[in-house]
Coordinates of C-alpha atoms in Angstrom, one line a residue:
X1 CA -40.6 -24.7 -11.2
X2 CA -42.6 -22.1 -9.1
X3 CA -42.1 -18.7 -9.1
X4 CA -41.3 -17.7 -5.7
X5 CA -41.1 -14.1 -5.0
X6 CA -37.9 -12.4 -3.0
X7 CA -40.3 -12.5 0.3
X8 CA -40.5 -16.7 0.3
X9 CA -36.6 -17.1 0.6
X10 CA -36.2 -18.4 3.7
X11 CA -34.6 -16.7 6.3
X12 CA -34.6 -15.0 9.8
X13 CA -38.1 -13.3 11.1
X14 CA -36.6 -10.0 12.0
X15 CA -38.7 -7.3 11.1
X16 CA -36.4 -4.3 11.2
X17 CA -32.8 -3.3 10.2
X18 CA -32.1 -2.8 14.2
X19 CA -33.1 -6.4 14.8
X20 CA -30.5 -7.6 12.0
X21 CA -28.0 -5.2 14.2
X22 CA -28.6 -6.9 17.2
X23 CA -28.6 -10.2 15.6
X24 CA -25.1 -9.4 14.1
X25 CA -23.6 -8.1 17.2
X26 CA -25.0 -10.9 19.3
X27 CA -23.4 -13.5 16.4
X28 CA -19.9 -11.4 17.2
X29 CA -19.9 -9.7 13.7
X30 CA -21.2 -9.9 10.5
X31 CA -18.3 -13.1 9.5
X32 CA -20.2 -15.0 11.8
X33 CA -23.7 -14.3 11.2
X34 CA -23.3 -15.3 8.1
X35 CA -21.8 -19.0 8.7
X36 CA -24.9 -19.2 11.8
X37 CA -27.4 -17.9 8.7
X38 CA -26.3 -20.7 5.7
X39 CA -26.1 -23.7 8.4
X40 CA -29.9 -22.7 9.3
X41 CA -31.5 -21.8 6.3
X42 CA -29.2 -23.4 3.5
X43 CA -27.5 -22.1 0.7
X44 CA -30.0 -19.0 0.3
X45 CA -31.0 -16.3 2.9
X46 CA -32.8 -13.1 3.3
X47 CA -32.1 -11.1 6.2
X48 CA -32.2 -7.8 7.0
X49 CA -28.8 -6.1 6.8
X50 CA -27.7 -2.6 8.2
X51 CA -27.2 -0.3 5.8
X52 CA -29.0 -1.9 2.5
X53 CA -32.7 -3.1 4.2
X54 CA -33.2 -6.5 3.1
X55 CA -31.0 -8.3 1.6
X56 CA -30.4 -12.3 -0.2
X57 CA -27.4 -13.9 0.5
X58 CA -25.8 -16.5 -1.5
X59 CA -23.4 -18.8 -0.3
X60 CA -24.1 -21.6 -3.4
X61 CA -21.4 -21.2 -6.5
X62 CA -24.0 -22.5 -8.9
X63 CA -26.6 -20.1 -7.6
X64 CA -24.2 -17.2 -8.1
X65 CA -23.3 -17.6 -11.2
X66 CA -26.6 -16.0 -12.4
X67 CA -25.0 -12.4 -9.9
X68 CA -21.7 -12.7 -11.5
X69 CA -21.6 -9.9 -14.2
X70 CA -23.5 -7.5 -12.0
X71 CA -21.4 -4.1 -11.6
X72 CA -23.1 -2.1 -9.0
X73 CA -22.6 -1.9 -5.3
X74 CA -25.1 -0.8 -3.4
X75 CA -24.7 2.9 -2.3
X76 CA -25.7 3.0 1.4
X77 CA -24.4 -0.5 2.5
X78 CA -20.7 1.4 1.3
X79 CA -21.8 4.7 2.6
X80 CA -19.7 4.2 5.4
X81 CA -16.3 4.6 3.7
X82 CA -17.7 7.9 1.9
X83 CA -15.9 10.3 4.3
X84 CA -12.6 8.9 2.9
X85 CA -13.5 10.2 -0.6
X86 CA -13.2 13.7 -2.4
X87 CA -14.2 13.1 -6.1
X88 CA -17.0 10.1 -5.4
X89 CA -17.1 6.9 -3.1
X90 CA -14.6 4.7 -5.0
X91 CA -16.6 1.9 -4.1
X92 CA -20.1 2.9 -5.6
X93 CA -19.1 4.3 -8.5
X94 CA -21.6 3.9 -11.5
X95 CA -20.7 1.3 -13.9
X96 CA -19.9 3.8 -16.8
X97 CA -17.7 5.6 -14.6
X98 CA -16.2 2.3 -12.8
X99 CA -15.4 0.3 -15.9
X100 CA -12.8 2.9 -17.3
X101 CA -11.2 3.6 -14.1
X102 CA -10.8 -0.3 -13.3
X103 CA -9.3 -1.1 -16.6
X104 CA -6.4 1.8 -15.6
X105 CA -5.9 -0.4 -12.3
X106 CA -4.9 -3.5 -13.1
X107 CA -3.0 -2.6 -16.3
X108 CA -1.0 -1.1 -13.4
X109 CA -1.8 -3.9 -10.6
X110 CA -2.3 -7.3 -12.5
X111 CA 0.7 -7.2 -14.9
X112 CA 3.3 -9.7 -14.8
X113 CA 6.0 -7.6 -16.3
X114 CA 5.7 -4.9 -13.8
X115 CA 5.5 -7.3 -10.7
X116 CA 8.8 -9.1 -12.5
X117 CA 10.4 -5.9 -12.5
X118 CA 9.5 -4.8 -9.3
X119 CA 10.4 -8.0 -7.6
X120 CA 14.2 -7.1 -6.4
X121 CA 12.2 -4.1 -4.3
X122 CA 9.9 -6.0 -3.1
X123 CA 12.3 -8.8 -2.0
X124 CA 14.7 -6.2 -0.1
X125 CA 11.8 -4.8 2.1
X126 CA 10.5 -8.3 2.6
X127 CA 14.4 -9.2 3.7
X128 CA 14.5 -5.9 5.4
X129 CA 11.2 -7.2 7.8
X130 CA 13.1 -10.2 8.8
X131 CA 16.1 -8.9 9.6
X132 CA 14.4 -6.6 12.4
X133 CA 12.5 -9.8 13.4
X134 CA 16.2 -11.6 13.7
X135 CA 17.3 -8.7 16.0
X136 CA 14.0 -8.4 17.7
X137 CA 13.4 -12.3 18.5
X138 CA 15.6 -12.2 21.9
X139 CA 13.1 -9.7 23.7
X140 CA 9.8 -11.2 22.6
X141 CA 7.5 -12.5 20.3
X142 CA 6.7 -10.4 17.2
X143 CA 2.9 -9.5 16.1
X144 CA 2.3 -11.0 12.9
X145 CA -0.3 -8.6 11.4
X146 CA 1.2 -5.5 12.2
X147 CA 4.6 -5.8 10.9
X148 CA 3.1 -7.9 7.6
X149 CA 0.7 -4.9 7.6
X150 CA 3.2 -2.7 7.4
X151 CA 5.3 -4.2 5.0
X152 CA 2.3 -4.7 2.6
X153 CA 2.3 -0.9 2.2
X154 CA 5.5 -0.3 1.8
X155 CA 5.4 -3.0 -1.1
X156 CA 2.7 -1.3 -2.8
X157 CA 4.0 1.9 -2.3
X158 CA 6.9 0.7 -4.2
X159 CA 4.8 -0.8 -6.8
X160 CA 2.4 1.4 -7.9
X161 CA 3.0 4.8 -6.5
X162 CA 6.4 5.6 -7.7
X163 CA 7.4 6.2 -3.9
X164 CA 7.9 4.5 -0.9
X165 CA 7.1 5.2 2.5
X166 CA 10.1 6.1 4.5
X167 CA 10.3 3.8 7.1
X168 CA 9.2 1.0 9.0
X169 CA 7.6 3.5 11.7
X170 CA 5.9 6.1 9.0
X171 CA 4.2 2.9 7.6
X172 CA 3.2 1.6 11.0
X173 CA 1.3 4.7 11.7
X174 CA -0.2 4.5 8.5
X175 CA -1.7 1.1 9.8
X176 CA -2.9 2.4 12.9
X177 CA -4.1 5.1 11.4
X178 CA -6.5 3.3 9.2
X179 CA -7.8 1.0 11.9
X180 CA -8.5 4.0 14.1
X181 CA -10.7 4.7 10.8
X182 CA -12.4 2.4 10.0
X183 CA -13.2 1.2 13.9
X184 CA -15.2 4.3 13.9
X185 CA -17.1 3.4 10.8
X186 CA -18.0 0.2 11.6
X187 CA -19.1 1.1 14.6
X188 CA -21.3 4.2 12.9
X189 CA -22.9 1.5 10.9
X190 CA -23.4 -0.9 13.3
X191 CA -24.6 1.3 15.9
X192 CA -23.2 0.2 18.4
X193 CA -20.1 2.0 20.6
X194 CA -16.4 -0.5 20.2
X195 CA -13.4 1.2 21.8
X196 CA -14.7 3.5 24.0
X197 CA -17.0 6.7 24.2
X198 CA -18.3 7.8 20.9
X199 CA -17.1 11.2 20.9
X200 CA -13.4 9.9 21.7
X201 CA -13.3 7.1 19.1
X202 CA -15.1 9.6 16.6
X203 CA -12.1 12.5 17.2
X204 CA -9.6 9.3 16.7
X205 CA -10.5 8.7 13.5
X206 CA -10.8 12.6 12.3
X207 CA -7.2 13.1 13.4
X208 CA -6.6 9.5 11.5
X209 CA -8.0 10.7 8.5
X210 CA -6.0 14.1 8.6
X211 CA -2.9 11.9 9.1
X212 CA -3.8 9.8 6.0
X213 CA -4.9 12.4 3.6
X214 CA -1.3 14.0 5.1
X215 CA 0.7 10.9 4.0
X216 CA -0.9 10.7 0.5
X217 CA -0.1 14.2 -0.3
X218 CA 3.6 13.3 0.2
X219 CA 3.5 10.5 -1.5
X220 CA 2.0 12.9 -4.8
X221 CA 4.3 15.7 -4.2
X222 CA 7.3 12.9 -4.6
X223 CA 5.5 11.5 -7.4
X224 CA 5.4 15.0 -9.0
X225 CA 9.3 15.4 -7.9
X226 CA 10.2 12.4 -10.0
X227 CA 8.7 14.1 -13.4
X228 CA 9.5 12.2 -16.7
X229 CA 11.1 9.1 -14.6
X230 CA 7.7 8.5 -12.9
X231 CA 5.7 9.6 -16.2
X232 CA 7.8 6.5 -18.0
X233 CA 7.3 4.1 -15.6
X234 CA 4.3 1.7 -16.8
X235 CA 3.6 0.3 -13.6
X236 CA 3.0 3.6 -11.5
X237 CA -0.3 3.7 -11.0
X238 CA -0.1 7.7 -10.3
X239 CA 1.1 8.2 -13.6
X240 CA -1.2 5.8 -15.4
X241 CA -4.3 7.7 -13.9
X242 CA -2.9 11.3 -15.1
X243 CA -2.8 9.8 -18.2
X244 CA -6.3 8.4 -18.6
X245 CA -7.1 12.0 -17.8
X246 CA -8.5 11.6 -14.3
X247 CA -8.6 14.2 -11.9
X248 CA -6.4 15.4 -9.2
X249 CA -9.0 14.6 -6.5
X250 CA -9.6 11.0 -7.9
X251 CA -6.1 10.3 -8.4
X252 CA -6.0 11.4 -4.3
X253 CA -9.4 8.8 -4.0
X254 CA -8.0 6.3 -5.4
X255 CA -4.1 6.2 -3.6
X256 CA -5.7 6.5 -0.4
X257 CA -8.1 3.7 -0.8
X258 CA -5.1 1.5 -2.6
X259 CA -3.1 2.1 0.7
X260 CA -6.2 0.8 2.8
X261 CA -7.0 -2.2 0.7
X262 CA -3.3 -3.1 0.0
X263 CA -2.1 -3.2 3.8
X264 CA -5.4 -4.7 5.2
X265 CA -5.8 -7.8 2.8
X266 CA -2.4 -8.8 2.0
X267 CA -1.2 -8.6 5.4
X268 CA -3.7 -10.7 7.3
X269 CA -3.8 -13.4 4.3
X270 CA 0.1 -13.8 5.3
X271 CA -0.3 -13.7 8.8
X272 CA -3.7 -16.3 8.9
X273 CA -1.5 -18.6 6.8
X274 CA 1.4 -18.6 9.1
X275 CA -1.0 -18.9 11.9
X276 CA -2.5 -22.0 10.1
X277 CA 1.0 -23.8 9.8
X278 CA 1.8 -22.9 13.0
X279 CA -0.8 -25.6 13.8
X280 CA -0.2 -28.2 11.4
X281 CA 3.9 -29.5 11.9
X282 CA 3.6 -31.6 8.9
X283 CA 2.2 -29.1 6.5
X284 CA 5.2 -26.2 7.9
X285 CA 7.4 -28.9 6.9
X286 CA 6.7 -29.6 3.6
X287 CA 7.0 -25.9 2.9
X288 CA 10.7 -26.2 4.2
X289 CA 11.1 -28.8 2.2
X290 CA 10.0 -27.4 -1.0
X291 CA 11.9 -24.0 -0.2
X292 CA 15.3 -25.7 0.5
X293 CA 14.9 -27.8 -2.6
X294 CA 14.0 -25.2 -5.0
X295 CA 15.9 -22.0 -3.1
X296 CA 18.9 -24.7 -2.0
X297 CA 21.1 -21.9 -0.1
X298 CA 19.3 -18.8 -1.0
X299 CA 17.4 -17.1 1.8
X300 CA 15.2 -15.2 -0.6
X301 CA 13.7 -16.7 -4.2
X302 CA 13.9 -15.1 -7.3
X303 CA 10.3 -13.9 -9.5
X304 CA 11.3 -17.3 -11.4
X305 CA 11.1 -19.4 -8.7
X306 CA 7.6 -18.5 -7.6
X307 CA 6.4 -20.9 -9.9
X308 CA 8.2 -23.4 -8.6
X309 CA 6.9 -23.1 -5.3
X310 CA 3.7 -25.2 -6.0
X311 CA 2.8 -26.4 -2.3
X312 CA 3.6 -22.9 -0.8
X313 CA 1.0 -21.9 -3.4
X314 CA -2.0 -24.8 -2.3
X315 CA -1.4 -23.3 1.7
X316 CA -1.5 -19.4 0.9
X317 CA -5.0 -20.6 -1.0
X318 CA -5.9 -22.9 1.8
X319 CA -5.3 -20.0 4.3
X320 CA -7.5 -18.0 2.2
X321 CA -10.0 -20.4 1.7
X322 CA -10.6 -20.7 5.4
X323 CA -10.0 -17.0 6.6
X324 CA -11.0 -15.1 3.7
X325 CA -9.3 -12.0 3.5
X326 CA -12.1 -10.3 2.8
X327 CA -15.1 -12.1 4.5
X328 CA -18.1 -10.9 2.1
X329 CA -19.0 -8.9 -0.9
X330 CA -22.0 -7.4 -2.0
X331 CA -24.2 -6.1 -5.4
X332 CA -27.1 -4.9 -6.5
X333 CA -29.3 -5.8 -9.2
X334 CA -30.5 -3.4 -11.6
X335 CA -33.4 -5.4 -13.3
X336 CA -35.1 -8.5 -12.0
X337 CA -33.3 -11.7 -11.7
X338 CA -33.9 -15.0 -11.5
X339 CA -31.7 -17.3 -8.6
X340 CA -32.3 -20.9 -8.9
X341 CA -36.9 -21.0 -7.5
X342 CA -36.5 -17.2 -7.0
X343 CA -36.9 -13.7 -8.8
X344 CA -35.6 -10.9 -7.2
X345 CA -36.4 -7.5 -8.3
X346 CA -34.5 -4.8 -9.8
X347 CA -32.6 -2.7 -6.4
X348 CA -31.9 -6.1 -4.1
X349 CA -29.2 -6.1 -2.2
X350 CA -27.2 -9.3 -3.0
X351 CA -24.6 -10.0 -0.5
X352 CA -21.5 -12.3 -0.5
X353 CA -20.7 -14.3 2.3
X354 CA -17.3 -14.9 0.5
X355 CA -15.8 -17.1 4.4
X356 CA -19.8 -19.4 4.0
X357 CA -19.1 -20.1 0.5
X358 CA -15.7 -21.3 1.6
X359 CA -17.0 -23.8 4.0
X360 CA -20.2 -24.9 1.9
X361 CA -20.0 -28.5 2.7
X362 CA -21.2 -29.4 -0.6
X363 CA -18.1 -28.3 -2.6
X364 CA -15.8 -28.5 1.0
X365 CA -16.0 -32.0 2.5
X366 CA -15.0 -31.4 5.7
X367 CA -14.6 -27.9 5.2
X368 CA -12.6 -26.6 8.7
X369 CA -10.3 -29.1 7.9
X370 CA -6.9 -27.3 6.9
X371 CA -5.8 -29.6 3.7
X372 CA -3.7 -27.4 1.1
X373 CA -4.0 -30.3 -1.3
X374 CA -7.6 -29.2 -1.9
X375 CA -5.9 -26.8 -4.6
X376 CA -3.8 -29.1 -6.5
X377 CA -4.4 -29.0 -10.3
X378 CA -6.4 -32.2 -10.1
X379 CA -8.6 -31.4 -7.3
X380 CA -8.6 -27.7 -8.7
X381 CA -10.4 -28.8 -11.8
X382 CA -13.2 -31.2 -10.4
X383 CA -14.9 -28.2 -8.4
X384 CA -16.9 -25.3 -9.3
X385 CA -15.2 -21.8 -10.4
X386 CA -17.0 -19.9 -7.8
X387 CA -16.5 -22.4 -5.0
X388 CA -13.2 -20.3 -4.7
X389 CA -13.4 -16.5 -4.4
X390 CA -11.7 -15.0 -2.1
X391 CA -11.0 -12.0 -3.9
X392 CA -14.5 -11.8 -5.2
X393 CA -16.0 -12.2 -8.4
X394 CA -17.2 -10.3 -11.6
X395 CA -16.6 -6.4 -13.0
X396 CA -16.1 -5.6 -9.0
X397 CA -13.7 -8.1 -7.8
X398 CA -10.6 -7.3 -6.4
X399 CA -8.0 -5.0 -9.3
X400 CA -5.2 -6.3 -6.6
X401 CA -5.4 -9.7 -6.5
X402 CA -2.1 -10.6 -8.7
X403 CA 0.0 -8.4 -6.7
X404 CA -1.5 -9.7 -3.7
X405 CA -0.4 -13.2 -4.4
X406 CA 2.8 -12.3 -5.4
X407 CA 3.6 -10.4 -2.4
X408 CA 2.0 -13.1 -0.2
X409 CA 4.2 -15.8 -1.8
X410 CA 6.9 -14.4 -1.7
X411 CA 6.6 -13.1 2.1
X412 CA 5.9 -17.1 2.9
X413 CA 9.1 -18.1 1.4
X414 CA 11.3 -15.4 2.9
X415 CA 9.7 -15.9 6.7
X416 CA 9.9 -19.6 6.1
X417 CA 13.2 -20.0 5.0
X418 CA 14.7 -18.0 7.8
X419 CA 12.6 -18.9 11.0
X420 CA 10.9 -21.6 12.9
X421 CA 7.8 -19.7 14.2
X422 CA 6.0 -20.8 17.5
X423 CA 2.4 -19.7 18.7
X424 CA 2.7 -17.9 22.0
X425 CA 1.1 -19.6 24.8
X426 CA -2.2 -18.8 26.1
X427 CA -3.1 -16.5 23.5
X428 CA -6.7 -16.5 22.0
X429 CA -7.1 -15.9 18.3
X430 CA -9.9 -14.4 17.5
X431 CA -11.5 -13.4 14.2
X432 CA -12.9 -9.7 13.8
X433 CA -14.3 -7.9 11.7
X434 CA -12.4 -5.0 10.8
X435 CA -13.2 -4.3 6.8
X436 CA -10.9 -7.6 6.6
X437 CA -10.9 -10.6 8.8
X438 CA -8.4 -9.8 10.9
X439 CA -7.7 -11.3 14.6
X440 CA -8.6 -9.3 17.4
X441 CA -5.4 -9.4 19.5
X442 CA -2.9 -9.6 16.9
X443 CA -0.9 -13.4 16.3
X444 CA 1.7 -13.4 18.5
X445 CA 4.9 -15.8 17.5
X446 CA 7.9 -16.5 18.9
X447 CA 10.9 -16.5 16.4
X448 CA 13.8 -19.2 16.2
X449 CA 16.7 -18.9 13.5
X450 CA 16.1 -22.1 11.3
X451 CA 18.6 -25.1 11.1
X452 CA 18.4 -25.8 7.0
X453 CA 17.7 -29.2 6.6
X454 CA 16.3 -30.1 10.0
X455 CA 13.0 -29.7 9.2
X456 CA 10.7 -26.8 11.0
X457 CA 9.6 -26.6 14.2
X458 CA 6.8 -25.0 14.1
X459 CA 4.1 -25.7 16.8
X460 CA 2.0 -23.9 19.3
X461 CA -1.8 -24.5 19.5
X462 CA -4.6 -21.4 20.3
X463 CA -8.0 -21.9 20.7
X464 CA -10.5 -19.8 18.8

């Protein structure tokens, strides 16, 4: 085969990194850029991206299997989040320095016996949310992402912190607090002004970031209040960083990015996924059906039963599938590397377009069709590893993304069980870019106290 240098991939003509800005902004965001890029130019693209130059995308599983052990970001594209950190930009951090830090995270984050034993606190919050959302659903329709954002905090506060926030207000603010932040910094690398004057969104976010950095110095001082108990508790991941011997300011790094990444991603999968079966009756109903049979009068399932919910399982994945919690990822490569007719040299920016993988038609059929039987075992095991990755892939892929699904599952089953959810009328949904792929204007659903054994009633359709 020939050996096409970076310059022949195909791709856009822009000739500077302020034409790939306009480009982006005129696509509505980055999400969408991408999907416009890969259905022009196929399953390879170089394009100039703010923040990194030039950079290849891949949105082909086969071609990224050659990226998938790479374990470097690149350092300006991530710049962006640098003002959240004290002790180095979490995100960038070199691979001698990353690989110790990320083994400490998921023996706290992706271990079954600590998600078992945390389950009973994570199933009282969870029942705590939708109890408010009983007593709320005469005066209105509740907002999906906020109060899912919210309670995604509070769970891995529980988890992993050794403390929970205090209430379903302080963890609100939180929320806010971290889309007033990262607004800003979007915006800084986009160059371009979102939510107002510059100088009003930019003192926003400072006093958001004072707030945060606030909020994570409670939650250490109760962490240092708890002593021996939190030092013998295997799945705090305060305690498991003071042990590996890292330092107070990276311990503070890394609880304040946890918080961000924990609320953000977990949240929106939920809500996207509700949004998704608000839309499709026969699919909300199937759930039901699986919950009454397996949960019979139970309003809340047990850690065992997770297993057992094997169809609430294929529509979280779906949901994921097609709004990506996450939309894209990126690397770079540190010696030259060879992608399908291509070499790229050492220092290219590879990016992710995690949501135009997802709907690559050649591993998708019809792939904006919702159809959670896409991830049955059988269908599972006919299609490509990477086809699926919404949690990313290799050394850098998400520490999170056990306790994500746990959370997410059992959140499903709790809502479902209890309501009948209806999409507000005349609402547009609408996705953003917002570090996650979240929907500009909130989901807005009207709640109705479900009937067991009448099926749901879910229905409601927005355009997008």
């Amino acid at each position: 085969m020939p050996d096409h240098g970076i310059e022949r991939i195909p791709g856009p003509s822009a000739a500077s990194e302020s034409d790939g800005v306009k480009a982006i902004t005129a696509a509505g965001g980055l999400h969408n850029y991408q999907l416009m890029l890969h259905a022009e130019y196929g399953p390879l693209v170089r394009f100039p991206l703010p923040g990194a130059d030039m950079a290849v995308s891949v949105a082909d599983p086969v071609l990224l299997e050659a990226t998938a052990e790479i374990d470097k970001r690149p350092e300006k594209l991530f710049e962006f989040l640098a003002p959240l950190q004290e002790s180095g930009n979490l995100q960038t951090l070199p691979a001698a320095e990353h690989g110790p830090w990320r083994r400490v995270m998921l023996s706290v984050l992706a271990g079954r016996p600590a998600h078992e034993a945390h389950f009973a606190q994570f199933a009282a919050l969870t029942a705590a949310m939708a109890d408010r959302w009983a007593e709320r659903s005469a005066h209105g329709p509740v907002e999906l992402q906020k109060d899912l954002s919210r309670l995604s905090l509070q769970m891995v506060c529980e988890f992993a912190l050794g403390s929970g926030l205090a209430s379903e207000e302080s963890a609100g603010r939180v929320v806010s607090a971290f889309e007033d932040l990262l607004t800003d910094y979007l915006a800084r690398l986009y160059q371009v002004d979102v939510a107002g004057p510059a100088e009003e969104r930019r003192a926003r976010s400072d006093r958001a970031l004072a707030y945060l950095r606030t909020t994570v110095d409670g939650v250490l001082a109760a962490h240092e209040e708890r002593g021996p108990a939190a030092e013998a508790d295997h799945s705090d991941m305060i305690a498991a960083l003071v042990a590996a011997g890292e330092s107070p300011a990276r311990i503070r790094d890394t609880v304040l990015m946890t918080m961000m990444a924990a609320q953000h991603t977990t949240g929106v999968a939920i809500s996207w996924a509700l949004y998704l079966l608000a839309q499709h009756p026969s699919a909300a109903e199937r759930a039901a059906a699986e919950l009454d049979r397996v949960l019979g009068d139970r309003a809340t399932p047990t850690y065992a039963d997770l297993k057992q919910l094997r169809y609430l399982d294929t529509v979280l994945r779906e949901a994921m599938r097609l709004y990506p919690p996450g939309p894209y990822g990126a690397r770079e490569t540190t010696a030259e590397l060879r992608l399908g007719d291509y070499t790229l040299p050492a220092g290219t920016t590879v990016f992710y377009p995690f949501w135009a993988v997802h709907m690559n038609p050649a591993h998708w059929p019809d792939p904006t069709r919702f159809d959670p039987d896409r991830f049955t075992p059988e269908a599972s095991a006919t299609r490509h590893r990477l086809a699926y990755i919404p949690f990313g892939i290799g050394p850098r892929s998400c520490e999170g993304a056990a306790l994500a699904l746990v959370e997410a599952k059992l959140a499903l089953a709790v809502v479902l069980k209890r309501f009948d959810l209806t999409l507000t009328p005349d609402q547009t949904v609408t996705p953003v870019e917002r570090f996650v792929l979240w929907a500009a204007e909130d989901i807005r659903m009207t709640l109705t106290p479900r009937c067991p054994g009448r099926g749901h009633g879910f229905s409601g359709r927005t355009s997008e």
